[in-house]
Short mmCIF file of C-alpha atoms in Angstrom, two decimals:
data_model
loop_
_atom_site.label_atom_id
_atom_site.label_comp_id
_atom_site.label_asym_id
_atom_site.label_seq_id
_atom_site.Cartn_x
_atom_site.Cartn_y
_atom_site.Cartn_z
CA MET A 98 117.75 -89.75 20.86
CA ARG A 99 114.37 -87.26 21.69
CA LEU A 100 115.34 -85.67 18.38
CA LEU A 101 114.04 -89.06 16.31
CA THR A 102 110.52 -88.37 17.55
CA ALA A 103 110.38 -85.59 15.12
CA LEU A 104 110.42 -88.13 12.25
CA TYR A 105 107.11 -89.80 13.29
CA PHE A 106 105.11 -86.47 12.64
CA VAL A 107 106.16 -85.58 8.95
CA SER A 108 102.94 -87.22 7.88
CA PHE A 109 100.73 -84.26 9.06
CA CYS A 110 98.76 -82.64 6.24
CA ILE A 111 98.56 -79.02 5.36
CA PHE A 112 95.63 -77.35 3.26
CA SER A 113 95.87 -73.94 2.28
CA SER A 114 93.36 -70.99 1.38
CA HIS A 115 94.29 -68.38 -1.17
CA SER A 116 93.89 -64.77 -0.38
CA ALA A 117 95.94 -61.23 -0.72
CA PHE A 118 97.38 -59.43 1.91
CA ALA A 119 95.20 -56.48 1.02
CA GLN A 120 91.97 -58.26 0.31
CA PRO A 121 91.75 -61.35 2.62
CA ASP A 122 89.39 -64.01 1.22
CA THR A 123 87.87 -67.32 2.48
CA LYS A 124 89.91 -69.59 4.49
CA GLN A 125 89.97 -73.38 4.82
CA GLN A 126 90.67 -74.80 8.23
CA THR A 127 92.00 -78.60 9.12
CA ALA A 128 92.94 -79.95 12.26
CA ASP A 129 92.03 -76.59 13.92
CA TYR A 130 94.83 -75.09 11.79
CA SER A 131 93.82 -71.98 9.63
CA VAL A 132 95.97 -71.63 6.84
CA HIS A 133 96.29 -68.93 4.40
CA THR A 134 98.18 -68.14 0.93
CA HIS A 135 99.29 -64.44 0.44
CA THR A 136 100.73 -63.02 -2.63
CA ILE A 137 103.02 -59.77 -2.24
CA LYS A 138 104.26 -57.42 -4.69
CA SER A 139 107.33 -56.23 -3.21
CA ALA A 140 109.30 -53.53 -4.49
CA VAL A 141 112.39 -54.31 -2.71
CA LEU A 142 112.49 -57.41 -4.81
CA ASN A 143 110.78 -55.99 -7.99
CA GLU A 144 108.82 -59.28 -8.09
CA GLN A 145 105.66 -60.92 -6.42
CA ARG A 146 106.33 -63.46 -3.47
CA THR A 147 104.15 -65.86 -2.19
CA VAL A 148 104.09 -66.86 1.62
CA VAL A 149 101.83 -69.11 3.67
CA VAL A 150 100.69 -68.60 6.99
CA GLN A 151 99.61 -71.23 9.51
CA LEU A 152 97.57 -69.80 12.55
CA PRO A 153 97.42 -71.37 16.01
CA LYS A 154 94.53 -73.81 16.97
CA SER A 155 93.41 -71.16 19.57
CA TYR A 156 93.79 -68.22 17.22
CA GLN A 157 90.02 -67.70 16.71
CA ALA A 158 88.93 -68.66 20.25
CA GLU A 159 91.42 -66.33 21.88
CA PRO A 160 90.73 -62.95 20.06
CA ASN A 161 93.06 -61.34 22.85
CA LYS A 162 96.10 -63.48 22.57
CA VAL A 163 99.52 -62.83 20.35
CA TYR A 164 101.68 -65.18 19.26
CA PRO A 165 105.40 -65.61 18.41
CA VAL A 166 106.45 -66.04 14.65
CA ILE A 167 108.40 -68.52 13.11
CA TYR A 168 109.38 -67.64 9.33
CA ARG A 169 110.28 -70.59 7.59
CA LEU A 170 112.68 -70.41 4.31
CA ASP A 171 112.08 -73.09 1.39
CA GLY A 172 108.13 -73.03 1.26
CA ALA A 173 105.06 -74.58 2.69
CA GLY A 174 106.28 -78.14 2.68
CA ASN A 175 108.25 -77.55 5.48
CA ILE A 176 105.48 -76.49 7.84
CA PRO A 177 103.88 -80.05 8.85
CA LEU A 178 107.20 -81.03 10.67
CA ALA A 179 107.69 -77.85 12.26
CA SER A 180 104.21 -77.59 13.39
CA ALA A 181 103.92 -81.47 14.70
CA ILE A 182 107.22 -80.59 16.72
CA ILE A 183 105.75 -77.56 18.31
CA GLU A 184 102.46 -79.34 19.03
CA ARG A 185 103.95 -82.22 20.84
CA LEU A 186 106.38 -79.74 22.84
CA GLN A 187 103.13 -77.70 23.72
CA ASN A 188 101.42 -80.71 25.09
CA ASP A 189 104.64 -80.88 27.53
CA ASN A 190 104.18 -77.13 28.40
CA ARG A 191 107.61 -76.86 26.73
CA ALA A 192 106.43 -74.50 23.84
CA PRO A 193 103.79 -71.71 23.22
CA GLU A 194 101.64 -71.59 20.40
CA VAL A 195 103.21 -69.92 17.40
CA ILE A 196 102.29 -68.50 13.96
CA ILE A 197 104.50 -70.43 11.11
CA VAL A 198 104.91 -67.99 7.80
CA ALA A 199 106.54 -70.17 5.05
CA ILE A 200 108.30 -68.23 2.21
CA GLU A 201 108.28 -69.93 -1.24
CA ASN A 202 111.37 -69.39 -3.41
CA THR A 203 111.68 -67.64 -6.74
CA ASN A 204 115.40 -67.72 -7.12
CA ARG A 205 116.91 -69.55 -4.28
CA LEU A 206 120.42 -69.08 -4.55
CA ARG A 207 120.10 -65.55 -5.26
CA ASP A 208 118.35 -64.79 -2.26
CA MET A 209 119.85 -67.01 0.48
CA TYR A 210 123.56 -66.29 -0.29
CA PRO A 211 124.84 -63.01 0.79
CA THR A 212 128.17 -63.45 -1.38
CA VAL A 213 128.61 -64.37 -5.32
CA ASN A 214 130.18 -67.69 -5.30
CA LYS A 215 133.65 -67.49 -6.86
CA GLU A 216 134.72 -71.08 -5.78
CA PRO A 217 134.65 -73.57 -8.74
CA GLN A 218 133.22 -76.68 -6.63
CA GLY A 219 129.96 -74.72 -6.60
CA PRO A 220 127.75 -72.62 -9.13
CA VAL A 221 130.08 -69.68 -9.94
CA GLY A 222 128.27 -66.13 -10.31
CA GLU A 223 125.35 -67.48 -8.18
CA GLY A 224 124.30 -65.34 -4.88
CA GLY A 225 124.68 -61.84 -3.82
CA GLY A 226 121.09 -61.22 -3.13
CA ALA A 227 120.57 -61.67 0.60
CA ALA A 228 121.12 -57.91 1.44
CA LYS A 229 117.72 -57.32 -0.87
CA PHE A 230 116.02 -60.29 0.89
CA LEU A 231 116.45 -59.38 4.18
CA ALA A 232 115.14 -56.02 3.26
CA PHE A 233 112.10 -57.81 2.02
CA PHE A 234 111.69 -59.18 5.58
CA GLU A 235 112.23 -55.62 6.86
CA GLN A 236 110.09 -53.44 4.97
CA ASP A 237 107.46 -55.98 3.36
CA LEU A 238 107.10 -59.61 5.04
CA ILE A 239 107.29 -58.50 8.80
CA PRO A 240 105.43 -55.34 8.57
CA LEU A 241 102.53 -56.94 6.80
CA VAL A 242 102.26 -60.15 8.87
CA ASN A 243 102.33 -57.90 12.32
CA ASN A 244 99.49 -55.84 10.69
CA ASN A 245 97.21 -58.56 9.41
CA TYR A 246 97.82 -61.16 12.66
CA ARG A 247 98.33 -60.96 16.41
CA THR A 248 101.77 -61.12 16.64
CA HIS A 249 104.33 -60.37 19.60
CA ASP A 250 108.23 -59.41 19.19
CA TYR A 251 109.58 -62.95 19.11
CA LYS A 252 110.49 -63.60 15.79
CA VAL A 253 112.48 -67.11 14.56
CA ILE A 254 114.00 -67.19 11.07
CA SER A 255 114.56 -71.30 9.84
CA GLY A 256 116.31 -72.42 7.27
CA ALA A 257 118.36 -75.59 5.70
CA SER A 258 121.51 -75.51 3.57
CA ALA A 259 121.47 -72.07 1.83
CA GLY A 260 118.56 -71.05 3.64
CA GLY A 261 120.89 -71.91 6.99
CA VAL A 262 123.08 -69.34 5.36
CA PHE A 263 120.60 -66.72 5.15
CA ALA A 264 119.66 -67.23 8.86
CA LEU A 265 122.92 -66.89 9.99
CA TYR A 266 123.52 -63.84 7.55
CA ALA A 267 120.49 -62.38 9.05
CA LEU A 268 121.89 -62.63 12.56
CA GLN A 269 124.88 -60.54 11.52
CA ALA A 270 123.30 -57.94 9.34
CA ASN A 271 120.27 -57.19 11.90
CA PRO A 272 121.01 -58.94 14.99
CA GLU A 273 117.87 -57.60 16.65
CA LEU A 274 115.49 -58.51 13.83
CA PHE A 275 114.72 -61.98 14.99
CA GLN A 276 115.44 -63.32 18.24
CA ALA A 277 116.16 -66.89 17.13
CA HIS A 278 117.99 -68.37 14.27
CA ILE A 279 118.08 -72.10 13.10
CA ALA A 280 120.23 -73.06 10.46
CA TYR A 281 120.10 -76.72 9.25
CA SER A 282 123.56 -78.04 7.75
CA PRO A 283 123.90 -74.61 6.77
CA ALA A 284 126.17 -74.48 3.42
CA VAL A 285 129.19 -72.53 4.84
CA TRP A 286 131.49 -74.03 2.12
CA TRP A 287 130.23 -71.29 -0.19
CA ASN A 288 132.40 -68.94 -1.74
CA TYR A 289 135.70 -70.32 0.11
CA GLY A 290 133.81 -69.92 3.68
CA ALA A 291 132.62 -66.28 3.35
CA MET A 292 130.21 -67.20 5.91
CA VAL A 293 132.64 -68.58 8.32
CA LYS A 294 134.86 -65.35 8.20
CA SER A 295 131.84 -62.98 8.64
CA THR A 296 130.77 -65.06 11.27
CA LYS A 297 134.10 -64.77 13.21
CA SER A 298 134.55 -61.20 12.58
CA PHE A 299 131.02 -60.55 13.77
CA ILE A 300 131.64 -63.03 17.07
CA THR A 301 134.79 -60.82 17.71
CA LYS A 302 133.25 -57.42 17.71
CA ASN A 303 130.27 -58.34 19.55
CA LYS A 304 130.68 -59.52 23.25
CA GLU A 305 126.74 -59.73 23.94
CA LEU A 306 124.00 -61.05 21.99
CA ASN A 307 120.33 -61.66 23.13
CA SER A 308 119.89 -64.42 20.75
CA TYR A 309 119.51 -68.34 20.06
CA VAL A 310 121.31 -69.89 17.42
CA TYR A 311 121.05 -73.77 16.33
CA ILE A 312 122.98 -75.21 13.78
CA ASN A 313 123.77 -78.91 12.71
CA ILE A 314 125.63 -81.06 10.07
CA GLY A 315 125.02 -84.54 8.80
CA GLU A 316 127.56 -86.85 7.10
CA GLU A 317 128.76 -84.09 5.10
CA ALA A 318 132.64 -84.32 4.69
CA GLY A 319 135.53 -82.63 3.21
CA ILE A 320 135.63 -78.75 2.78
CA MET A 321 132.00 -78.68 3.77
CA ARG A 322 132.83 -80.26 6.97
CA GLU A 323 136.00 -78.43 7.76
CA ARG A 324 134.34 -74.90 7.52
CA TYR A 325 130.99 -75.97 9.29
CA ASP A 326 133.86 -76.90 12.15
CA GLU A 327 135.37 -73.76 12.09
CA LEU A 328 131.56 -72.01 12.15
CA GLN A 329 130.84 -74.21 15.19
CA GLN A 330 134.26 -73.24 17.18
CA SER A 331 133.39 -69.18 16.50
CA LEU A 332 129.81 -69.54 17.52
CA GLN A 333 130.90 -71.45 20.87
CA SER A 334 133.11 -68.35 22.04
CA PRO A 335 132.62 -68.23 26.04
CA LYS A 336 133.29 -64.24 25.58
CA VAL A 337 129.86 -63.60 23.96
CA ARG A 338 127.15 -63.12 26.56
CA GLY A 339 123.61 -63.95 26.27
CA LEU A 340 124.34 -66.12 23.09
CA ARG A 341 122.30 -69.42 23.68
CA PHE A 342 123.97 -71.95 21.18
CA PHE A 343 123.47 -75.28 20.45
CA ASN A 344 124.89 -77.39 17.59
CA ASP A 345 124.11 -81.38 16.46
CA ALA A 346 126.25 -83.68 14.51
CA PHE A 347 124.74 -86.69 13.16
CA ASP A 348 126.43 -89.75 11.92
CA GLY A 349 124.79 -91.38 8.77
CA ILE A 350 122.25 -88.48 8.18
CA SER A 351 122.19 -87.05 4.55
CA HIS A 352 122.56 -83.27 3.97
CA ASN A 353 118.75 -83.38 2.74
CA LEU A 354 117.66 -84.78 5.88
CA THR A 355 119.46 -82.69 8.75
CA SER A 356 116.23 -80.43 9.10
CA ALA A 357 113.92 -83.54 9.77
CA ALA A 358 116.72 -84.78 12.26
CA GLY A 359 117.42 -81.63 14.08
CA ALA A 360 113.78 -80.04 14.27
CA PHE A 361 113.08 -81.44 17.54
CA ASN A 362 116.29 -80.42 19.47
CA ALA A 363 116.03 -77.02 17.49
CA TYR A 364 112.71 -76.27 19.22
CA TYR A 365 113.45 -77.96 22.27
CA HIS A 366 116.23 -75.89 23.14
CA LEU A 367 114.56 -73.01 21.79
CA PHE A 368 111.54 -72.45 23.87
CA LEU A 369 111.93 -72.27 27.56
CA PRO A 370 109.67 -74.57 29.37
CA LYS A 371 106.82 -73.49 32.24
CA GLN A 372 108.68 -76.03 34.31
CA MET A 373 111.99 -74.00 35.46
CA PRO A 374 114.95 -76.28 34.88
CA MET A 375 117.26 -76.60 38.20
CA SER A 376 120.19 -75.59 35.96
CA ALA A 377 118.43 -72.11 35.86
CA LEU A 378 118.28 -71.74 39.68
CA THR A 379 120.89 -69.94 41.14
CA ASP A 380 121.64 -69.02 44.89
CA ASP A 381 119.97 -66.02 44.13
CA LEU A 382 115.95 -66.50 44.38
CA ALA A 383 115.95 -63.46 41.80
CA SER A 384 116.79 -66.32 39.24
CA ILE A 385 113.24 -67.46 39.33
CA ASP A 386 111.74 -64.20 38.48
CA VAL A 387 114.36 -63.70 35.65
CA TYR A 388 113.16 -67.10 34.31
CA TYR A 389 109.76 -66.50 34.33
CA GLN A 390 110.50 -62.56 32.73
CA ASN A 391 112.20 -64.32 29.68
CA LEU A 392 109.85 -66.96 29.39
CA SER A 393 106.98 -64.56 29.25
CA GLN A 394 108.83 -62.45 26.66
CA GLN A 395 109.13 -65.33 24.59
CA TRP A 396 106.06 -67.07 24.87
CA GLY A 397 103.75 -63.63 24.45
CA GLU A 398 101.86 -63.73 27.79
CA GLN A 399 102.50 -62.62 31.40
CA ILE A 400 103.45 -65.89 33.29
CA SER A 401 104.05 -65.51 37.12
CA PRO A 402 106.19 -68.53 38.90
CA PRO A 403 103.92 -71.17 39.06
CA ASP A 404 103.15 -72.81 42.09
CA ARG A 405 103.89 -76.22 41.02
CA ALA A 406 106.85 -75.55 39.25
CA VAL A 407 108.67 -73.74 42.22
CA ARG A 408 107.61 -76.37 44.33
CA SER A 409 109.26 -78.86 42.20
CA LEU A 410 112.46 -76.86 42.35
CA GLY A 411 112.23 -77.29 46.35
CA TYR A 412 111.78 -80.85 46.18
CA ASN A 413 114.61 -81.43 43.99
CA LEU A 414 116.77 -79.50 46.51
CA THR A 415 115.22 -81.74 49.51
CA GLY A 416 116.08 -84.65 47.44
CA SER A 417 119.83 -83.68 47.09
CA LYS A 418 119.90 -82.88 50.68
CA GLN A 419 120.08 -78.78 50.32
CA PHE A 420 117.67 -78.51 52.73
CA THR A 421 118.20 -74.77 53.55
CA ARG A 422 118.07 -73.44 50.01
CA ALA A 423 114.86 -75.69 49.68
CA ILE A 424 113.19 -74.05 52.56
CA GLU A 425 114.30 -70.60 50.86
CA VAL A 426 112.40 -71.60 47.64
CA PHE A 427 109.31 -72.79 49.50
CA LYS A 428 109.19 -69.75 51.42
CA TYR A 429 109.63 -67.91 47.99
CA ASN A 430 106.58 -69.73 46.75
CA LEU A 431 104.48 -69.29 49.54
CA LYS A 432 104.70 -65.41 49.21
CA ASN A 433 103.74 -65.48 46.02
CA HIS A 434 100.97 -67.89 46.74
CA PRO A 435 99.79 -67.43 50.20
CA LYS A 436 96.65 -69.08 49.93
CA SER A 437 98.01 -72.07 48.71
CA VAL A 438 97.74 -75.32 50.71
CA ASP A 439 100.26 -77.38 48.74
CA ALA A 440 102.70 -74.27 49.24
CA LEU A 441 102.24 -74.48 52.85
CA SER A 442 102.36 -78.31 52.86
CA ALA A 443 105.83 -77.87 50.78
CA LEU A 444 107.27 -75.66 53.18
CA SER A 445 106.38 -78.24 56.10
CA TYR A 446 107.80 -80.93 54.30
CA GLY A 447 111.25 -78.64 53.79
CA TYR A 448 111.46 -78.09 57.52
CA GLU A 449 110.65 -82.03 58.24
CA MET A 450 113.44 -82.71 56.29
CA GLN A 451 115.86 -80.17 57.65
CA GLY A 452 114.75 -81.53 61.11
CA ASP A 453 112.92 -78.64 62.35
CA THR A 454 109.71 -80.49 63.69
CA ARG A 455 108.09 -77.55 65.22
CA GLN A 456 108.12 -75.53 62.37
CA ALA A 457 107.30 -78.19 60.36
CA LEU A 458 104.08 -78.73 62.53
CA ALA A 459 103.48 -75.01 62.49
CA GLN A 460 103.17 -74.88 58.71
CA MET A 461 100.95 -78.11 58.47
CA GLU A 462 98.44 -76.82 60.79
CA SER A 463 98.40 -73.41 58.67
CA ALA A 464 97.74 -75.86 55.66
CA LEU A 465 94.75 -77.48 57.30
CA ALA A 466 93.56 -74.22 58.20
CA ILE A 467 92.65 -73.01 54.78
CA ALA A 468 92.02 -76.83 53.56
CA ASP A 469 88.35 -77.42 52.77
CA ASP A 470 86.78 -80.69 52.06
CA SER A 471 87.54 -79.79 48.49
CA TYR A 472 91.03 -80.66 48.65
CA PRO A 473 91.71 -84.29 47.70
CA TYR A 474 94.72 -84.57 49.98
CA VAL A 475 93.23 -83.65 53.58
CA ASP A 476 93.47 -87.18 54.93
CA TYR A 477 97.59 -86.93 54.22
CA LEU A 478 97.51 -83.45 55.75
CA GLN A 479 95.76 -84.80 58.77
CA ASP A 480 98.04 -87.77 59.04
CA THR A 481 101.07 -85.48 58.75
CA ARG A 482 99.85 -83.55 61.73
CA ILE A 483 99.38 -86.22 63.74
CA ARG A 484 102.89 -88.04 63.33
CA LEU A 485 104.25 -84.39 63.46
CA GLU A 486 102.64 -83.63 67.15
CA ALA A 487 103.95 -87.60 68.15
CA GLN A 488 107.32 -86.58 67.27
CA LEU A 489 107.16 -83.39 68.67
CA ASN A 490 105.92 -84.86 72.16
CA LYS A 491 108.83 -87.63 71.91
CA ASN A 492 111.32 -85.00 71.50
CA LEU A 493 109.95 -82.98 74.84
#
């Protein structure tokens, strides 16, 4: 499975510098990432909290660029894995660069669970502070990150076990605060399955959610597995529009390894690739515009439908002998890129595959008219024109 590639990157090393939000100090930079440690005096939590911020490689070189933010629970030790996976996805144009904010723990059970546990199988009397912890995000952490770094409004909350429960709680308590929620093996057994019950109620009441949710589970069995399966079933409800939900179940993977096993799939499914997949293309060509509008919102930069990406959609359609649809896509692409030799050549190919040699020749001649000596495939264009002319004359 593609997710196993993630396990090879955990050896990435991250070094941090020390500063306060109010008075930034020096920084260290390793492998082109600059990493800062900050201390926040939180009135909400009535304590000091430490967070580590890793900035993207391009951050200093592109002063006008803004970035999505991943808020990772359970501390900076989780940065290397997420960073390595996202970088590999970036190399394939499947993810933007991101800012990663890792929150160090003080009292983990208190902060992560929204209810106090009353079930004997767990630590009775613990939990119940998730509402305050979420208020810390809303009132302290997110505003400070936004004020000190170039962010845009696409935020991800990610956590494992108790942290996974908190990610699901954030979805329910404030659905618009984060646009994506990642919960590795969320400990939904807690307090007689309180999170499962609240999720069911939340899904029933909300018919539309503009959000992404990824959950997974490993070899856990018994009550944990039963309650997780209930959670999965409720989140898979087809009645909730706009919810992008993905789930993984790993045989033989321990609870402590589910974040490593699932991180690749979590981010692979989260970020829209620059190459629009065929599954996103409908009979309405407006679906191309919608896809790239959503991608632009997620990536934090305006990305118009790329010439090559749209041509690829058309070529896929010709490959499946949907020639009329292919020509429509090629025409759409040419409208967006009227001076593109490749766009004209693709439209010519579509007509040729449909059997319309005259139109194919006309588009190829148009391509040759704007192609100069620097175009690397001029010989192909000329040979194709000769072949199309011969075919047309043969048919006369």
